[in-house]
Coordinates of C-alpha atoms and ligand atoms in Angstrom, one line a residue:
X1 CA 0.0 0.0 0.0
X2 CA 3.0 2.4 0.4
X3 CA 3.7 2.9 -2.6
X4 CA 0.0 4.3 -3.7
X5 CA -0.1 7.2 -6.4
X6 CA -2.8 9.7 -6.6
X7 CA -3.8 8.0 -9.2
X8 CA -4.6 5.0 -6.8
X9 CA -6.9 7.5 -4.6
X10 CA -8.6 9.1 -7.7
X11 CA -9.6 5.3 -8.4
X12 CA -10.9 4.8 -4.8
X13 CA -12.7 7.9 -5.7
X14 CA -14.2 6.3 -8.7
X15 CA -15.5 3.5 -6.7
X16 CA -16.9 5.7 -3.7
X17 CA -20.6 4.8 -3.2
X18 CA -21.1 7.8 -1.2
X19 CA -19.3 9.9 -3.4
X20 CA -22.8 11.4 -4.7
X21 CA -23.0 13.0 -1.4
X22 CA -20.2 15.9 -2.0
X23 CA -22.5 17.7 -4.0
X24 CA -25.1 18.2 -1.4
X25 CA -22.1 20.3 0.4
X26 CA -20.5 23.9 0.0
X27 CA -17.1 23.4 -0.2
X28 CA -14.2 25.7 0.4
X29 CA -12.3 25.9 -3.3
X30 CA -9.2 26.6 -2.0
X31 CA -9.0 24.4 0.4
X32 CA -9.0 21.0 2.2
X33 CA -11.4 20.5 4.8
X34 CA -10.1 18.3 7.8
X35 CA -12.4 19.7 10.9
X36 CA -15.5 18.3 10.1
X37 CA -14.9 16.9 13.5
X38 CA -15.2 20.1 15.0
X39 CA -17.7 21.9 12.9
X40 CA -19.0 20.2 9.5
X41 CA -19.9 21.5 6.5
X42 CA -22.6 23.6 5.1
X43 CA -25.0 22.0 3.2
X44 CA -26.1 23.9 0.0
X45 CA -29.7 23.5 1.1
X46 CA -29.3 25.2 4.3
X47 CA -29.5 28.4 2.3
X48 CA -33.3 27.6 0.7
X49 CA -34.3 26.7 4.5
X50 CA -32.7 29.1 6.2
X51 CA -34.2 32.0 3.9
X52 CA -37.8 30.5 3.9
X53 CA -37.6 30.5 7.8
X54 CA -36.5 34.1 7.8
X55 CA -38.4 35.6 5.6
X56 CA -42.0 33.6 4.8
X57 CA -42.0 32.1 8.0
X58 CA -40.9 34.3 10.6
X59 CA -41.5 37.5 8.2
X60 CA -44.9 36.7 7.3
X61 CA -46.5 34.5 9.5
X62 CA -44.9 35.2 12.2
X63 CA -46.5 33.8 15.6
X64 CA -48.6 31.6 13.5
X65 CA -46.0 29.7 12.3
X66 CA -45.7 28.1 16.0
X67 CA -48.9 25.9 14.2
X68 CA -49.1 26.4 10.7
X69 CA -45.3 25.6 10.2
X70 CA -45.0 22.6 12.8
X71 CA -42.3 25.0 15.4
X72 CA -43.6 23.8 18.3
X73 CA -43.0 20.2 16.9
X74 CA -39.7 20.9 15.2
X75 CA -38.1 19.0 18.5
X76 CA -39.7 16.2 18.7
X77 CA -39.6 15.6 14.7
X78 CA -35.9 16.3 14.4
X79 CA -35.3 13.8 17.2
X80 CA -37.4 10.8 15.4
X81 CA -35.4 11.7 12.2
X82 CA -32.3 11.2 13.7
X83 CA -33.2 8.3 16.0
X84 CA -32.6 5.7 13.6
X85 CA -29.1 7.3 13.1
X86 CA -28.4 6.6 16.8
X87 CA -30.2 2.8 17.0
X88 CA -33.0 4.7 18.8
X89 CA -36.8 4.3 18.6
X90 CA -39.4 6.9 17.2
X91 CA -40.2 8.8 20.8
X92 CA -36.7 8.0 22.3
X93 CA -34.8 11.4 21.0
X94 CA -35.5 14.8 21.7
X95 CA -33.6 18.1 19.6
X96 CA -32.8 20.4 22.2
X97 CA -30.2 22.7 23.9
X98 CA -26.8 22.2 23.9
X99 CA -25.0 19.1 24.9
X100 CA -23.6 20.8 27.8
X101 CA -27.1 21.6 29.2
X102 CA -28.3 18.3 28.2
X103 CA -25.8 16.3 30.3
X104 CA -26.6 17.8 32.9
X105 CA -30.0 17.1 32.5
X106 CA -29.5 13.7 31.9
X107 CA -26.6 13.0 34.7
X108 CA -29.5 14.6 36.9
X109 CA -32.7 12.2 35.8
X110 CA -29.9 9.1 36.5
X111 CA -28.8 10.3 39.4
X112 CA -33.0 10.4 40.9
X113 CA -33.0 6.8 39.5
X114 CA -30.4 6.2 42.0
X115 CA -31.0 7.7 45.7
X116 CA -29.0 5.8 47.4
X117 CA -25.9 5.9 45.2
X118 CA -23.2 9.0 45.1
X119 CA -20.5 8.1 42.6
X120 CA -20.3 9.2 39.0
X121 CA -17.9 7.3 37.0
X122 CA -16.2 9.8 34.0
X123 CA -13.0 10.3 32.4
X124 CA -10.9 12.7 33.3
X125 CA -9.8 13.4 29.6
X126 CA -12.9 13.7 28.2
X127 CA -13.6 16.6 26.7
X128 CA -13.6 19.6 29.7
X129 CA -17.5 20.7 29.5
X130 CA -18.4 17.2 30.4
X131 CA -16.3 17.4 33.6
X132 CA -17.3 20.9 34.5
X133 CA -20.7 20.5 33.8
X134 CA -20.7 17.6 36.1
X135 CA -18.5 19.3 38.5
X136 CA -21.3 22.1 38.8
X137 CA -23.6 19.5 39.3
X138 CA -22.4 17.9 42.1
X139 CA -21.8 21.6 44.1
X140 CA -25.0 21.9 44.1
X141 CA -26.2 18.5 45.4
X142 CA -23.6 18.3 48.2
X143 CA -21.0 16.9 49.6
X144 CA -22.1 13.7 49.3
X145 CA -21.6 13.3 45.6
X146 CA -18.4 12.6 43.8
X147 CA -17.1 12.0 40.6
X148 CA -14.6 9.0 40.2
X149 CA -11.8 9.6 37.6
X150 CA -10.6 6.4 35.1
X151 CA -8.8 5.9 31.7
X152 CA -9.3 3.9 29.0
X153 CA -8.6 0.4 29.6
X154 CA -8.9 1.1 33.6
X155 CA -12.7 2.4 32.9
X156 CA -14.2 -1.5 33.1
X157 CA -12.8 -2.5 36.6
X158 CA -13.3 1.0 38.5
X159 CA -17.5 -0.1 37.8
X160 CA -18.8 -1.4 40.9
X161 CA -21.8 -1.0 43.1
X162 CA -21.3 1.9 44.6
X163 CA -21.5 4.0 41.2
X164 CA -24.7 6.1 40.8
X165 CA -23.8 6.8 36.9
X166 CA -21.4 5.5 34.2
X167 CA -20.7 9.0 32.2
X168 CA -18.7 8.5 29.1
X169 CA -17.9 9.8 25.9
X170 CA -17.7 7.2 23.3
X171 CA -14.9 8.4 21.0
X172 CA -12.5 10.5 22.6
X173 CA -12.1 14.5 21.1
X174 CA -8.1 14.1 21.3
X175 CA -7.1 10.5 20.4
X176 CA -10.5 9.6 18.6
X177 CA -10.3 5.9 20.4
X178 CA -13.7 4.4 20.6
X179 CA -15.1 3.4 23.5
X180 CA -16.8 -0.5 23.8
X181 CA -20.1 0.5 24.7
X182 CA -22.1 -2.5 24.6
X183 CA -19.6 -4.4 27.2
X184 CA -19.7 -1.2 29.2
X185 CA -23.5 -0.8 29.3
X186 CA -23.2 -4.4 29.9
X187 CA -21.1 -4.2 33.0
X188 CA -22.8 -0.9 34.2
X189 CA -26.2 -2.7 34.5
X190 CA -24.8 -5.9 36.3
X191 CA -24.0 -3.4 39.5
X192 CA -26.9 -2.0 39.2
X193 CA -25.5 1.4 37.3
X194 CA -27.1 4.0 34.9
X195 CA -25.3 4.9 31.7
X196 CA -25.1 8.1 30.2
X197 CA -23.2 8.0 26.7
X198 CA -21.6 11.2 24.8
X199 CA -21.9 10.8 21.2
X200 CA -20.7 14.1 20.1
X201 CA -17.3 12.4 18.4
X202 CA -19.9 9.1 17.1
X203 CA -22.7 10.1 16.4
X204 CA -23.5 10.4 12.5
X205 CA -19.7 9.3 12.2
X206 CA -20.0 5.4 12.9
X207 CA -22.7 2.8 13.5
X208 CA -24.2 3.3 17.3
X209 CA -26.8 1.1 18.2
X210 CA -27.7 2.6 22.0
X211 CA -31.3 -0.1 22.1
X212 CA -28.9 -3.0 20.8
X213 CA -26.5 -2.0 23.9
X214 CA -29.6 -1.6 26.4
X215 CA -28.0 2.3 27.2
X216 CA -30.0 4.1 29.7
X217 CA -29.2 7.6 28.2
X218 CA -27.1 9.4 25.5
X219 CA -26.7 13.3 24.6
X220 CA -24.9 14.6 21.0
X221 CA -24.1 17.5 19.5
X222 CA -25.4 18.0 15.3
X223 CA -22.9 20.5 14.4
X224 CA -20.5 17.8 13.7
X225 CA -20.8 14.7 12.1
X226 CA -24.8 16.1 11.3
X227 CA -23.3 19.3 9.5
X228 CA -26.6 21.4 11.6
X229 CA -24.7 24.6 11.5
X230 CA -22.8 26.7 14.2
X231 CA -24.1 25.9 17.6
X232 CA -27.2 24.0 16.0
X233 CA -29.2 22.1 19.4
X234 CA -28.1 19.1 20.6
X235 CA -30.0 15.8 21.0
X236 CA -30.8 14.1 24.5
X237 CA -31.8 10.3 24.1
X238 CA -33.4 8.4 26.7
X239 CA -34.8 4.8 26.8
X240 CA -38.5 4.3 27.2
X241 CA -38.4 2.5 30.1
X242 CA -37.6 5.5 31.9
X243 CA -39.3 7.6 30.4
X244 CA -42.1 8.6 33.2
X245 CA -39.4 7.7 36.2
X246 CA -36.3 9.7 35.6
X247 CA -37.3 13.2 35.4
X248 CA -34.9 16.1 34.3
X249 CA -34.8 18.8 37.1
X250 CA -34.6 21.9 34.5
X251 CA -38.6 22.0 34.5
X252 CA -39.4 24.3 32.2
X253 CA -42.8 25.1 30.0
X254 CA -41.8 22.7 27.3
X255 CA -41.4 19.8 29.9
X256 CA -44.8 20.4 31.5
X257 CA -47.7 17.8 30.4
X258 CA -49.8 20.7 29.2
X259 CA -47.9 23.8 28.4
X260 CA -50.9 25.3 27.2
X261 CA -52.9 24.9 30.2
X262 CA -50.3 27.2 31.9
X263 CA -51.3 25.8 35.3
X264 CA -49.0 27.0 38.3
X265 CA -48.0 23.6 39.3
X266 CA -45.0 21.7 37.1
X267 CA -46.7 18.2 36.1
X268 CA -43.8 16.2 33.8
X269 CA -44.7 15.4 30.6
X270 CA -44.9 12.0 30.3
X271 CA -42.8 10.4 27.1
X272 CA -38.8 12.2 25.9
X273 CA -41.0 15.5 26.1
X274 CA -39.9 15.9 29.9
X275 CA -36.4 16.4 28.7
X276 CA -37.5 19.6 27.3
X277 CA -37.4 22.9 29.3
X278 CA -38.1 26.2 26.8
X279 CA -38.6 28.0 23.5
X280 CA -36.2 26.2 21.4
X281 CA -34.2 28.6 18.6
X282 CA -36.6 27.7 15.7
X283 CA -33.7 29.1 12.6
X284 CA -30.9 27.0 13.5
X285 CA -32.9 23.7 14.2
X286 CA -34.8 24.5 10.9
X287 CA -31.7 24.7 9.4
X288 CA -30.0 21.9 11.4
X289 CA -32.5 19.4 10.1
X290 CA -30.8 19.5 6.6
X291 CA -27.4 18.2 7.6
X292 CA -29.5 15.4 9.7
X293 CA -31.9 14.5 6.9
X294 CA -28.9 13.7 4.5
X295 CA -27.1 11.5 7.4
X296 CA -30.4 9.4 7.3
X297 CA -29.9 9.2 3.9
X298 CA -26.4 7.7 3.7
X299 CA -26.0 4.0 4.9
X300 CA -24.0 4.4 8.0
X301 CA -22.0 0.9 7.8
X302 CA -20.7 2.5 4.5
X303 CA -19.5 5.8 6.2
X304 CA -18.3 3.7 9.2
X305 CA -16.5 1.8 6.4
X306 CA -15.2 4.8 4.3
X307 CA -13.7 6.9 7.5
X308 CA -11.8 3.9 8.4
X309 CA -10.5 3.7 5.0
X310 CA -9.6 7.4 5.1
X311 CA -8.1 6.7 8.5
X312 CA -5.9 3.9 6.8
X313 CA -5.0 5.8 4.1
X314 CA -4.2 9.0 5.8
X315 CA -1.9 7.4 7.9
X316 CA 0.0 5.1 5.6
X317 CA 0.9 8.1 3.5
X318 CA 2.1 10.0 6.6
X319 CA 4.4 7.3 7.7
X320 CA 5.6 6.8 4.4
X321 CA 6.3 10.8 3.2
X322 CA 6.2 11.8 6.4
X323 CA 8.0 9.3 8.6
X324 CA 11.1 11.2 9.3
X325 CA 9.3 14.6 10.8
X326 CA 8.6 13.6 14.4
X327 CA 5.1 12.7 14.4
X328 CA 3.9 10.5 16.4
X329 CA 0.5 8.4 15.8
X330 CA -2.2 9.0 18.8
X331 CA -5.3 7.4 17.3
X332 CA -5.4 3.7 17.5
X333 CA -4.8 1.9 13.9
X334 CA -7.4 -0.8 14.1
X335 CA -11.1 -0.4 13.9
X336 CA -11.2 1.1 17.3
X337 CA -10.5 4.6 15.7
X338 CA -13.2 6.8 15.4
X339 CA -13.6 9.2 12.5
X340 CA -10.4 11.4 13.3
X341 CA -6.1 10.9 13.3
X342 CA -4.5 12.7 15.8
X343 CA -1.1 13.0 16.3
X344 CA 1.1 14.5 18.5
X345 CA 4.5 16.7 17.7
X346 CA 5.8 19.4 19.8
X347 CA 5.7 22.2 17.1
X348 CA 2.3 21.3 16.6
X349 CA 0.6 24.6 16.7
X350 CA 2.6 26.3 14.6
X351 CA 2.9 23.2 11.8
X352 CA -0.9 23.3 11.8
X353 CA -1.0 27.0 11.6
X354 CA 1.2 26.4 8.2
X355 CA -0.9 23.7 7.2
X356 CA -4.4 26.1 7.6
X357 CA -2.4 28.6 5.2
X358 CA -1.4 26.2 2.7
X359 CA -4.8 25.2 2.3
X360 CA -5.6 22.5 5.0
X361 CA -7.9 23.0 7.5
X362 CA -7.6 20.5 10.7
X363 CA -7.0 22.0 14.4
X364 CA -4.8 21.8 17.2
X365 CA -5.4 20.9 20.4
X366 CA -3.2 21.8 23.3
X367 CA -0.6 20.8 24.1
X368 CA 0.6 19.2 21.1
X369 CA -2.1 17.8 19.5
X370 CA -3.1 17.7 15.6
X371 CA -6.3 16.7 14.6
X372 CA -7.6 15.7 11.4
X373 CA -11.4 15.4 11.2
X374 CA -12.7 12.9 8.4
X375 CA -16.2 12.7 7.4
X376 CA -16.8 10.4 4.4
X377 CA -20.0 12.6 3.3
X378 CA -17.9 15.0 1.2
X379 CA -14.2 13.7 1.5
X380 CA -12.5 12.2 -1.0
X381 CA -9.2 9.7 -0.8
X382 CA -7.3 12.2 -2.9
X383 CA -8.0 14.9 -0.6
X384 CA -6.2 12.7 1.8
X385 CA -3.7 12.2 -0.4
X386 CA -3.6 16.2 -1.2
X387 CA -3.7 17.2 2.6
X388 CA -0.4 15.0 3.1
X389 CA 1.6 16.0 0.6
X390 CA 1.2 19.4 1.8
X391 CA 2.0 18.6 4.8
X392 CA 5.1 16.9 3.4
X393 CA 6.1 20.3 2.1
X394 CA 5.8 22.0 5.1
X395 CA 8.0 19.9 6.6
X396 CA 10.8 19.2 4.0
X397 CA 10.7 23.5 3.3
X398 CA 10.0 24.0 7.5
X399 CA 7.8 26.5 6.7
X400 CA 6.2 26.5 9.9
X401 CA 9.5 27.9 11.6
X402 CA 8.0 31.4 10.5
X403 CA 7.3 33.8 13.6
X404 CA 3.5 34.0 12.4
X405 CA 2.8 30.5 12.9
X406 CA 3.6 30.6 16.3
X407 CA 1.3 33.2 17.6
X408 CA -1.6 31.9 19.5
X409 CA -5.2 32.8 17.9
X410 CA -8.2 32.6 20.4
X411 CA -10.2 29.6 18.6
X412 CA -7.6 26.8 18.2
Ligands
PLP1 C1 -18.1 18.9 21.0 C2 -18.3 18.3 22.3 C3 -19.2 18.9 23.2 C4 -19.8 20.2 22.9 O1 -20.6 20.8 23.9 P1 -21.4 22.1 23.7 O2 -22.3 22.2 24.8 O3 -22.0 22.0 22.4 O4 -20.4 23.2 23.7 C5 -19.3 18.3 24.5 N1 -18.7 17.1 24.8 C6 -17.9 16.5 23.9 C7 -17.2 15.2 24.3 C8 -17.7 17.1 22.7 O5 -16.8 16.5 21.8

């Protein structure tokens, strides 16, 4: 395989069966797009939506468009659309919020299924917002609660029954190692614990089946893998048997049985509705839904297949054009590799910085991390193939030893 031309990719290309996808996408035309991990790309229809929103729904109809234009629904129908994306029933999913928000809503409703439990089991190298969120949590319940800190291959045998909550992410934002979640869940519910799975780095990216695992609960973000725009809503996923029991404490309007009735007492809804609290922002879910109807679209074993193949390929070029430059591999090689290769060098920043400028956008994340986001919707293998041999360049012409590169920007 080393010895693969461009030629080679542009075959692979050729024989792409989501290739027809591209086209649904805006793409940069000077550029490589490697952060579709981080924020994913606009689809061309967003445009159409997000001007019929604007202007003949908001603009003209205005309040009536709450009925007339299914608003007050939009969170409910988004969530069945992308439900089978997740292995989740109609009912089971819920658009809302952010996944921040949502975790805590969810880490709350386990936590009530659980009063006599104090331990929340997370990984201390997740991605922060999970750990602060949670750490905000437990302030306010008291000083009875604590979070338990594991790794990895250590997460398995730190389960036991005195943990309230499992909280994991199941591909990691840095390394992009995947998670087992079905001998997790698995070992979770034999103690008697409550899972709660992060699918911002999976979801839309790789085959999750949360009923086939038995998971209790599972947030996302859609501005990722879905392509649902800047800061589109999250998703909160919750299994119908608990819907009823486990009750999110963020009681708004949206989560009462009968918002309209505007009684003064909070009654919870009764199905995935309850994980709702308020008005949700109608444009960006309207526009969201567009990156989340195509995912539903594309066969999701062939995607899982494709962004491993990227994966391969990306990194069988780097070690054979780039093996002498000091990177180092973080993602695992094998099929537990999410949809991402990170590596690690310690002139990172600034080689990415060179890499942005020559054309190829991926991101850094401190303190030495690359990452290179790879969503087989609109990548192509000689896009792979391109990104490297730029980054070959850089290297062999060390044109990331320029002063710019190594100024720090705000947004890494
Ligand atoms: C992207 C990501 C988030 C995002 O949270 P927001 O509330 O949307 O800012 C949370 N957790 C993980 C693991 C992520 O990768």
């Amino acid at each position: 395989m080393n010895n693969l031309s461009r030629q080679d990719c542009q075959r692979l290309d050729l024989d792409d069966p989501l290739a027809v996808f591209r086209d649904e996408f805006q793409l940069p035309i000077d550029s490589i797009y490697l952060c579709g991990n981080s924020l994913g790309a606009m689809p061309k229809k967003a445009l159409t939506v997000a001007a019929e929103v604007v202007t003949a729904q908001w603009g003209i109809d205005l309040v009536k468009s709450w009925n007339a234009h299914g608003w007050f629904q939009m969170a409910t129908d988004i969530g069945d659309m992308l439900a089978p994306t997740i292995g989740a029933e109609p009912g089971e999913v819920v658009m809302t919020d952010s996944t921040s928000i949502n975790l805590f809503k969810v880490v709350s409703a386990a936590l009530m299924l659980q009063p006599k439990r104090y331990k929340i089991l997370m990984e201390g190298s997740n991605f922060p917002t999970d750990n602060y969120t949670i750490q905000g949590l437990i302030k306010l319940l008291g000083e009875s609660y604590e979070i338990i800190f594991a790794e990895g291959e250590d997460i398995v045998s730190a389960i036991d029954d005195t943990i309230a909550v499992v909280c994991l992410t199941q591909v990691h934002y840095k390394t992009g190692r995947v998670l087992e979640m079905m001998d997790i869940t698995s070992k979770a519910h034999e103690v008697g614990s409550v899972t709660v799975w992060d699918l911002c780095h999976s979801a839309g990216a790789m085959d999750v089946d949360l009923n086939a695992c038995q998971a209790d609960f599972a947030i996302g973000c859609t501005y990722k893998y879905y392509n649902g725009g800047p800061g589109s809503p999250a998703f909160i996923f919750a299994a119908k048997r608990h819907h009823g029991a486990a009750l999110q404490p963020l009681t708004g309007w949206w989560g009462h049985q009968a918002p309209f009735n505007f009684e003064r007492d909070y009654r919870p809804a009764t199905g995935i509705h309850q994980m709702l609290t308020g008005t949700q922002p109608i444009i960006t879910m309207a526009v969201s839904k567009v990156g989340i109807e195509i995912a539903t679209r594309a066969n999701i074993k062939q995607v899982r297949q494709k962004s491993l193949a990227l994966g391969n390929l990306f990194i069988e070029l780097l070690e054979h054009h780039c093996g002498d430059y000091g990177f180092e591999l973080v993602s695992p090689r094998d099929h537990t590799r999410g949809s991402q290769v990170a590596l690690r060098h310690d002139q990172g920043y600034a080689i990415m910085q060179a890499l942005i400028d020559a054309g190829v956008v991926g991101d850094f994340r401190a303190p030495d991390i690359l990452r290179f986001g790879l969503t087989p919707l609109y990548l192509r293998y000689v896009d792979v193939w391109d990104a490297v041999m730029k980054l070959k360049s850089i290297m062999t012409e060390q044109t990331w030893q320029l002063a710019k590169y190594h100024q720090r920007q705000t947004v890494t």
